[in-house]
XYZ file of C-alpha atoms in Angstrom:
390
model
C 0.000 0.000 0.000
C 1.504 3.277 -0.979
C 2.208 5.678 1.595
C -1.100 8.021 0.237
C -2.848 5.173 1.556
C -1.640 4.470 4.810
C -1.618 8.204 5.987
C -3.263 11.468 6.156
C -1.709 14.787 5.672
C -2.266 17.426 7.847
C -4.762 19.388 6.256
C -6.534 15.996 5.261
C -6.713 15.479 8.895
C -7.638 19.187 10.117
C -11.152 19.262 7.874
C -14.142 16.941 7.358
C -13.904 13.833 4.887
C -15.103 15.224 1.372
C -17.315 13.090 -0.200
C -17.994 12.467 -4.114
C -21.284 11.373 -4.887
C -21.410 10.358 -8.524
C -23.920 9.702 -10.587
C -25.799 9.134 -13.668
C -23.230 7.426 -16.252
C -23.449 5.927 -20.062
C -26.168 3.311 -18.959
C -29.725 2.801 -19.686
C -30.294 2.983 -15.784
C -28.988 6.583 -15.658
C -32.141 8.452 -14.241
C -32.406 5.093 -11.312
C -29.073 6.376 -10.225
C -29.956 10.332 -10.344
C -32.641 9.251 -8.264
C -30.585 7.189 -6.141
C -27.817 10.008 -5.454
C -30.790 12.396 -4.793
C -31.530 9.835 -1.602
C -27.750 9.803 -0.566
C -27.651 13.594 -0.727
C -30.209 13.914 1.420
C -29.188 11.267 4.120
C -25.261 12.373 4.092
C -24.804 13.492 7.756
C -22.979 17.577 6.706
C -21.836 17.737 10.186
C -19.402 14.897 9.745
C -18.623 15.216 6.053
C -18.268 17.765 3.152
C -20.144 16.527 -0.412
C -19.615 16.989 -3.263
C -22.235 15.897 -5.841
C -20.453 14.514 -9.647
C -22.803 13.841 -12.483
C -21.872 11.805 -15.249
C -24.037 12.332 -18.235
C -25.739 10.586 -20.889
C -22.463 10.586 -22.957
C -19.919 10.211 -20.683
C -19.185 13.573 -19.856
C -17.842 14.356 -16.007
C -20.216 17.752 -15.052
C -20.484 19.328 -11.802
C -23.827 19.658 -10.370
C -26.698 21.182 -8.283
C -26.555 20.019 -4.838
C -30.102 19.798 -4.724
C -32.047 16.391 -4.153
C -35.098 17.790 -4.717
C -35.098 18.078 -8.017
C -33.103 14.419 -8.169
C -36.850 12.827 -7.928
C -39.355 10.884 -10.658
C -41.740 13.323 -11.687
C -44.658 12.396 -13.577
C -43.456 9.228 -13.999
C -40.614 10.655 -15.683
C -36.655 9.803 -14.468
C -34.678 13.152 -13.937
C -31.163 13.305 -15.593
C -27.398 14.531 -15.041
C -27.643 16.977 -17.383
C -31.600 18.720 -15.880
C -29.410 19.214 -12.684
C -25.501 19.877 -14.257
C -24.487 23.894 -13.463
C -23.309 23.903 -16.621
C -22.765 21.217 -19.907
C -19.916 23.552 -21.194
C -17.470 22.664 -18.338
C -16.272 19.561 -17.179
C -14.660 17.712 -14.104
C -11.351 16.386 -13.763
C -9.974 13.520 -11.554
C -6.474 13.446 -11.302
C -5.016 9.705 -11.448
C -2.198 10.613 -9.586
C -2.234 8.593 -6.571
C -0.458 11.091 -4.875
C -3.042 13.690 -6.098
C -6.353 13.484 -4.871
C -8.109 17.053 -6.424
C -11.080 17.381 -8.057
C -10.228 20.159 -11.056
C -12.970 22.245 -12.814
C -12.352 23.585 -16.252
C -14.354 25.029 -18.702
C -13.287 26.670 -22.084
C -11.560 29.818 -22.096
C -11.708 29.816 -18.468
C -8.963 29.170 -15.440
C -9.509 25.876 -13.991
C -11.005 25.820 -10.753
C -9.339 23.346 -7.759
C -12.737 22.280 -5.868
C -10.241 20.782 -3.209
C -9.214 17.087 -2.567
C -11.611 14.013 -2.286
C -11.148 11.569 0.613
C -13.661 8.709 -0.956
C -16.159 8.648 -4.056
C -20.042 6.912 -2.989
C -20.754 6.000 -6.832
C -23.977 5.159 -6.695
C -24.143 4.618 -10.819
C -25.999 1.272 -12.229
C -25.166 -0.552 -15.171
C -22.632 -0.388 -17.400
C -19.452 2.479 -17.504
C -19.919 2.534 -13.173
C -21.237 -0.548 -11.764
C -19.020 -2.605 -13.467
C -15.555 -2.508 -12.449
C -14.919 0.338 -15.002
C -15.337 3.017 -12.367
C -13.674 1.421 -9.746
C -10.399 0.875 -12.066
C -10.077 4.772 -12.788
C -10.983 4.679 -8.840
C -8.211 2.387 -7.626
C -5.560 4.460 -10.491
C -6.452 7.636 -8.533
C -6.232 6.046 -5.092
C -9.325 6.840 -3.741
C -11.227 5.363 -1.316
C -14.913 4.180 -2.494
C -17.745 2.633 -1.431
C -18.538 -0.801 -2.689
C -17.215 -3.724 -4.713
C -13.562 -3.852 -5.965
C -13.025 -4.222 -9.768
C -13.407 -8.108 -9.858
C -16.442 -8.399 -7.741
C -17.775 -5.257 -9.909
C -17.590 -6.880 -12.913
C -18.854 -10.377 -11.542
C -21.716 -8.873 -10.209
C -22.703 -7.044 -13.087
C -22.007 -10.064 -15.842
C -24.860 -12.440 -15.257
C -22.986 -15.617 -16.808
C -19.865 -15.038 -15.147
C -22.029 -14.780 -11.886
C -23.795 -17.534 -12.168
C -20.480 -19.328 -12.908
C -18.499 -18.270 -10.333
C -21.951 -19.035 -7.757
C -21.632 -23.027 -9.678
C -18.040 -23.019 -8.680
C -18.854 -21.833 -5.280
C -21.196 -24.711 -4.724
C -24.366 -22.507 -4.716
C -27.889 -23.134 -6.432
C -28.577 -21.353 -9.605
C -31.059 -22.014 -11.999
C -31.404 -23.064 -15.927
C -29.837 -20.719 -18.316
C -28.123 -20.603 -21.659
C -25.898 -17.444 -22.798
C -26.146 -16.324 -26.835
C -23.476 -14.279 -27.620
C -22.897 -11.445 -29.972
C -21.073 -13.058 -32.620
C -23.793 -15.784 -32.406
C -26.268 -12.971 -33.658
C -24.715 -10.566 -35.373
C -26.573 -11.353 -38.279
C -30.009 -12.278 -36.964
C -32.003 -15.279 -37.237
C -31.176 -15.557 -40.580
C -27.323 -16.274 -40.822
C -26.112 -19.650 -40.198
C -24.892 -18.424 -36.640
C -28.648 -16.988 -36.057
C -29.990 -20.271 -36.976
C -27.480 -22.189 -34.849
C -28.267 -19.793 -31.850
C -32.060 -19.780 -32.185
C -31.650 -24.000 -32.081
C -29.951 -23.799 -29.360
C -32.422 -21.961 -27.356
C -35.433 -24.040 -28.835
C -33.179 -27.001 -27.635
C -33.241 -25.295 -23.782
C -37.178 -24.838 -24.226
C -37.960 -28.055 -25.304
C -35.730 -29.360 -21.729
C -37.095 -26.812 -18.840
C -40.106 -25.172 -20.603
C -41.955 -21.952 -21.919
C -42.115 -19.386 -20.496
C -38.470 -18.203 -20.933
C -37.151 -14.742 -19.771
C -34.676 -13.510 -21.994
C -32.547 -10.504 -20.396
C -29.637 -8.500 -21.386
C -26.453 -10.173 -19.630
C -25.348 -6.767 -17.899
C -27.953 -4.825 -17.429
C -29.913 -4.012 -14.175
C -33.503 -2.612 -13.158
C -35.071 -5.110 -14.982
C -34.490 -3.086 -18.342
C -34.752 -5.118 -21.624
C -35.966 -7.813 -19.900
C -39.121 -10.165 -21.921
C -41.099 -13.104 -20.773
C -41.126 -15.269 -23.816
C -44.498 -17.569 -23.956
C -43.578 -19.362 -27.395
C -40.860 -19.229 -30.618
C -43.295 -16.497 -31.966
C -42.035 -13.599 -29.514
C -38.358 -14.872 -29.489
C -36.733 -12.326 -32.137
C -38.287 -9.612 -30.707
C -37.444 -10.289 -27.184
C -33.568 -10.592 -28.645
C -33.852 -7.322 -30.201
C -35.041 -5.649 -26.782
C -32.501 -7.110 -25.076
C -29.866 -6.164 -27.351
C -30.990 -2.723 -27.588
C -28.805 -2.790 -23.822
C -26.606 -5.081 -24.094
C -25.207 -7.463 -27.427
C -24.644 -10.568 -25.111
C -28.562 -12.171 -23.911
C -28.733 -14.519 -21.007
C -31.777 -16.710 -21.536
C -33.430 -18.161 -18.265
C -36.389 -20.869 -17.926
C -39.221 -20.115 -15.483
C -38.505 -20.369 -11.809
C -41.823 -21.233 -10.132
C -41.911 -19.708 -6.380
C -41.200 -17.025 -4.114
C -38.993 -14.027 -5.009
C -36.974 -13.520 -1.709
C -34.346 -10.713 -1.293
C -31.525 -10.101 0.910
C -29.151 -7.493 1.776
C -25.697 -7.427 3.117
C -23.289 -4.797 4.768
C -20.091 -4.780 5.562
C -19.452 -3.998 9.248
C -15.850 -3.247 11.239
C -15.936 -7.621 11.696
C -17.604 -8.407 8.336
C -20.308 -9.225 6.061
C -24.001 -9.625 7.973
C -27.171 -9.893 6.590
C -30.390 -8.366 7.344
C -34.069 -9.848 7.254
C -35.048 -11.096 4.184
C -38.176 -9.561 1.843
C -40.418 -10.686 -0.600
C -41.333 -9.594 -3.417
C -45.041 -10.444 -4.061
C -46.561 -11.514 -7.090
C -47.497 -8.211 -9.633
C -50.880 -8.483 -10.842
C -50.732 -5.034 -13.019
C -47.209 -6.564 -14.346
C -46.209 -10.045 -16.967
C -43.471 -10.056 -13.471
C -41.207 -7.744 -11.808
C -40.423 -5.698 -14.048
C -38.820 -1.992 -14.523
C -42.168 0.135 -14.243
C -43.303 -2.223 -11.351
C -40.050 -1.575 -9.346
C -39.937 2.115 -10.107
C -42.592 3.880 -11.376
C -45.788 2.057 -9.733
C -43.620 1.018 -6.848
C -44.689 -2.495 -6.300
C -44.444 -3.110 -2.392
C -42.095 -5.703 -0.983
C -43.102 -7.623 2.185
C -40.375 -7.080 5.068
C -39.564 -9.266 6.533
C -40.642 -11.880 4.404
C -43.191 -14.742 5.934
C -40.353 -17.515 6.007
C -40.038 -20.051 8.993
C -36.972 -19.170 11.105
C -35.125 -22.170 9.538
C -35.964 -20.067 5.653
C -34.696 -16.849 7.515
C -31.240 -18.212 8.460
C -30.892 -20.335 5.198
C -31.547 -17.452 2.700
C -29.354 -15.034 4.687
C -26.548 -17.538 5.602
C -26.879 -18.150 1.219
C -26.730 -14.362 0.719
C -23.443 -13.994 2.838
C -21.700 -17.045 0.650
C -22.686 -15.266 -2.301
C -21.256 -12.044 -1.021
C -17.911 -14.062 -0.259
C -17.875 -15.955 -3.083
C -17.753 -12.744 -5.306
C -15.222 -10.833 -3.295
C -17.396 -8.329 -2.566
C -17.365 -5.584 -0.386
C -19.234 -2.755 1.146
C -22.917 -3.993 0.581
C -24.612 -6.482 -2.296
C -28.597 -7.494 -2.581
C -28.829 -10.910 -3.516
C -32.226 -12.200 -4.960
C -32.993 -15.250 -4.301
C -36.318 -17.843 -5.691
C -37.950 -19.954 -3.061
C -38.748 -22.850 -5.184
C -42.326 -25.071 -5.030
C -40.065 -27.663 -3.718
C -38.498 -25.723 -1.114
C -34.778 -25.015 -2.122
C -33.226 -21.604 -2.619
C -31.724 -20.825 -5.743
C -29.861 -17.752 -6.097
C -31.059 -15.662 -8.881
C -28.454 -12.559 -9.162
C -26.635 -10.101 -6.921
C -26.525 -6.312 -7.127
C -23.436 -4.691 -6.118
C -24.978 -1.216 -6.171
C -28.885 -1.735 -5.838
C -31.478 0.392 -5.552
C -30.733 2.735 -2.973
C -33.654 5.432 -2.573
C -35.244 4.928 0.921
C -38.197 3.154 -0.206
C -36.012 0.961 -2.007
C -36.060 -3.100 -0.847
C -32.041 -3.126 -0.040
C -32.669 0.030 2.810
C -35.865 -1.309 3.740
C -34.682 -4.305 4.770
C -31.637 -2.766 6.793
C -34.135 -0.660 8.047
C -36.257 -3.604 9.412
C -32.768 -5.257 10.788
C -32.017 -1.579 13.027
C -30.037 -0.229 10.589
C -31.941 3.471 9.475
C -31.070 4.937 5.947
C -28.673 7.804 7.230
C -26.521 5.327 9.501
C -26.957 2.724 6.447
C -24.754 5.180 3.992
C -22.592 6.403 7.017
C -21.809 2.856 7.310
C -21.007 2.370 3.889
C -18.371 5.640 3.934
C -16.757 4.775 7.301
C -16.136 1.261 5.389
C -14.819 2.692 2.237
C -12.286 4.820 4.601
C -11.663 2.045 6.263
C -10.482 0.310 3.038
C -7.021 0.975 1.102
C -6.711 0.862 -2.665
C -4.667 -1.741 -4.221
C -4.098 -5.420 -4.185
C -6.324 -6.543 -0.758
């Protein structure tokens, strides 16, 4: 560990921590995460830290923005954006990669650039691809900076379904039916000899675990681009909506049973879980889906009705899963409660939903754990926490 790491200058130690909230980012889940940083803005505690609030847009650009949550919110059912809360789109916001360098640098054209002072850890609280996926956390870990959440592996696990899934196999945990088509396998359609080959081989998976299918982009999040597939007839389409997010698909057979959810935090002597939830069944909704999650705000059960013997399976499963990733700071892992009564793990989020009415606080808030000291927790651990090999 480098010597930035492992101490704190004087002035570092004579002010407050500054804190980097960034959000937004090159995803299809950017307004989720405006809304998300619009909650951590609001719960930071200003007596113990200084913020300072990052946007990313739309097409990558850094911007510096309102500190305002209130206008961070869904309005009208519509998702806010970086760039309805930037100060300005001309300007743009550097961070050095200098380890030894920790400023935050201002700039815009034809102007001085402006030193908005040093940053002691970055709370990204982007979804999706370009910031929950490792790629973040690499320009992170350059810089050495401090941040909240999952390292660069676990980022990447966590956000690439098959490579999930395998690494849960490997781990000796339950995960369901699934078959992966990737891009080259498509690139043509249904109609090139790959197409053909592809579209066999899920037919082949139908014909063994079923119809329905659900066929999702492999790393994607908040349920975008996600179809239930009743028969061959929707199949192309539901590839094209899924593609629209992401080139690779991950095709999944019909889990009958319970969708149970569980959080974990990192505490001073480890990963813990808190109470599970359930998510009941949708009627207005085919399943779970983006608008039911965000926009109608479908109501989890916490804790979910399980026996005591459920309760300490599904969380004991949700800290293996957490483990088995490398993850740190805090991961939701969804779980299906099968007719037969086995768990199978369904995915993990290493940055989930976060607003206060989201299931991953809700459930910490159920298990004693109140939004505000939920994100302190989460800082204090990412302080806690060098940058480098660990």
């Amino acid at each position: 560990m480098s010597s930035e790491n492992s101490s704190q200058s004087p002035e570092r130690q004579a002010r407050k921590p500054r804190v980097a909230v960034v959000f937004g980012g090159r995803s299809s889940e950017h307004g989720i995460s405006v809304v998300t940083a619009g909650a951590v803005l609001r719960a930071i505690d200003r007596t113990k830290y200084d913020v300072l609030p990052i946007g990313i847009t739309a097409d990558g650009r850094w911007a510096l923005t309102a500190d305002d949550p209130g206008r961070m919110a869904i309005t009208d059912r519509v998702l806010p954006s970086v760039e309805s809360v930037a100060e300005s789109l001309d300007g743009g916001v550097v961070l050095s990669v200098d380890p030894a360098n920790r400023e935050v640098v201002y700039s815009e054209p034809g102007s001085v650039p402006k030193v908005l002072g040093e940053v002691d850890v970055v709370f990204p609280v982007l979804h999706g691809p370009y910031g929950e996926d490792g790629t973040l956390q690499g320009l992170l870990e350059l810089s050495g900076v401090p941040y909240v959440g999952a390292g660069v592996l676990a980022s990447a696990v966590g956000q690439d379904k098959e490579y999930m899934k395998r690494v849960f196999t490997s781990f000796g945990l339950p995960v369901g039916p699934y078959v992966v088509i990737r891009p080259r396998e498509w690139e043509q359609g249904p109609e090139g000899a790959r197409g053909a080959a592809a579209r066999k081989k899920i037919v082949d998976f139908a014909a063994e675990h079923g119809w329905p299918l659900f066929v999702k982009p492999a790393r994607a999040g908040s349920s975008m681009g996600i179809t239930k597939v009743d028969d061959l007839s929707g199949l192309d389409d539901a590839i094209a909506e899924a593609q629209r997010h992401d080139p690779k698909i991950l095709v999944e057979s019909l889990l009958r049973g319970r969708e149970i959810e569980c959080g974990v935090l990192e505490f001073e002597d480890g990963p813990r879980a808190s109470v599970p939830a359930e998510i009941p069944p949708v009627t207005a909704h085919d399943f779970y889906d983006f608008e039911a999650k965000y926009i109608d705000s479908a109501a989890g059960l916490v804790p979910a009705p399980l026996t005591e013997e459920q309760t300490a399976e599904v969380r004991r499963l949700a800290v293996a899963a957490f483990e088995a990733a490398s993850c740190e700071g805090l991961v939701r892992a969804d779980f299906f409660l099968t007719e037969d009564g086995g768990f199978v793990i369904n995915e993990i989020n290493t940055m989930p939903g976060f607003t206060p009415i989201s299931m991953y606080p809700r459930m910490w808030q159920e298990t004693g754990v109140g939004y505000p000291e939920l994100v302190d927790l989460l800082i204090q651990a990412a302080l806690r926490r060098p940058t480098g090999l660990r």
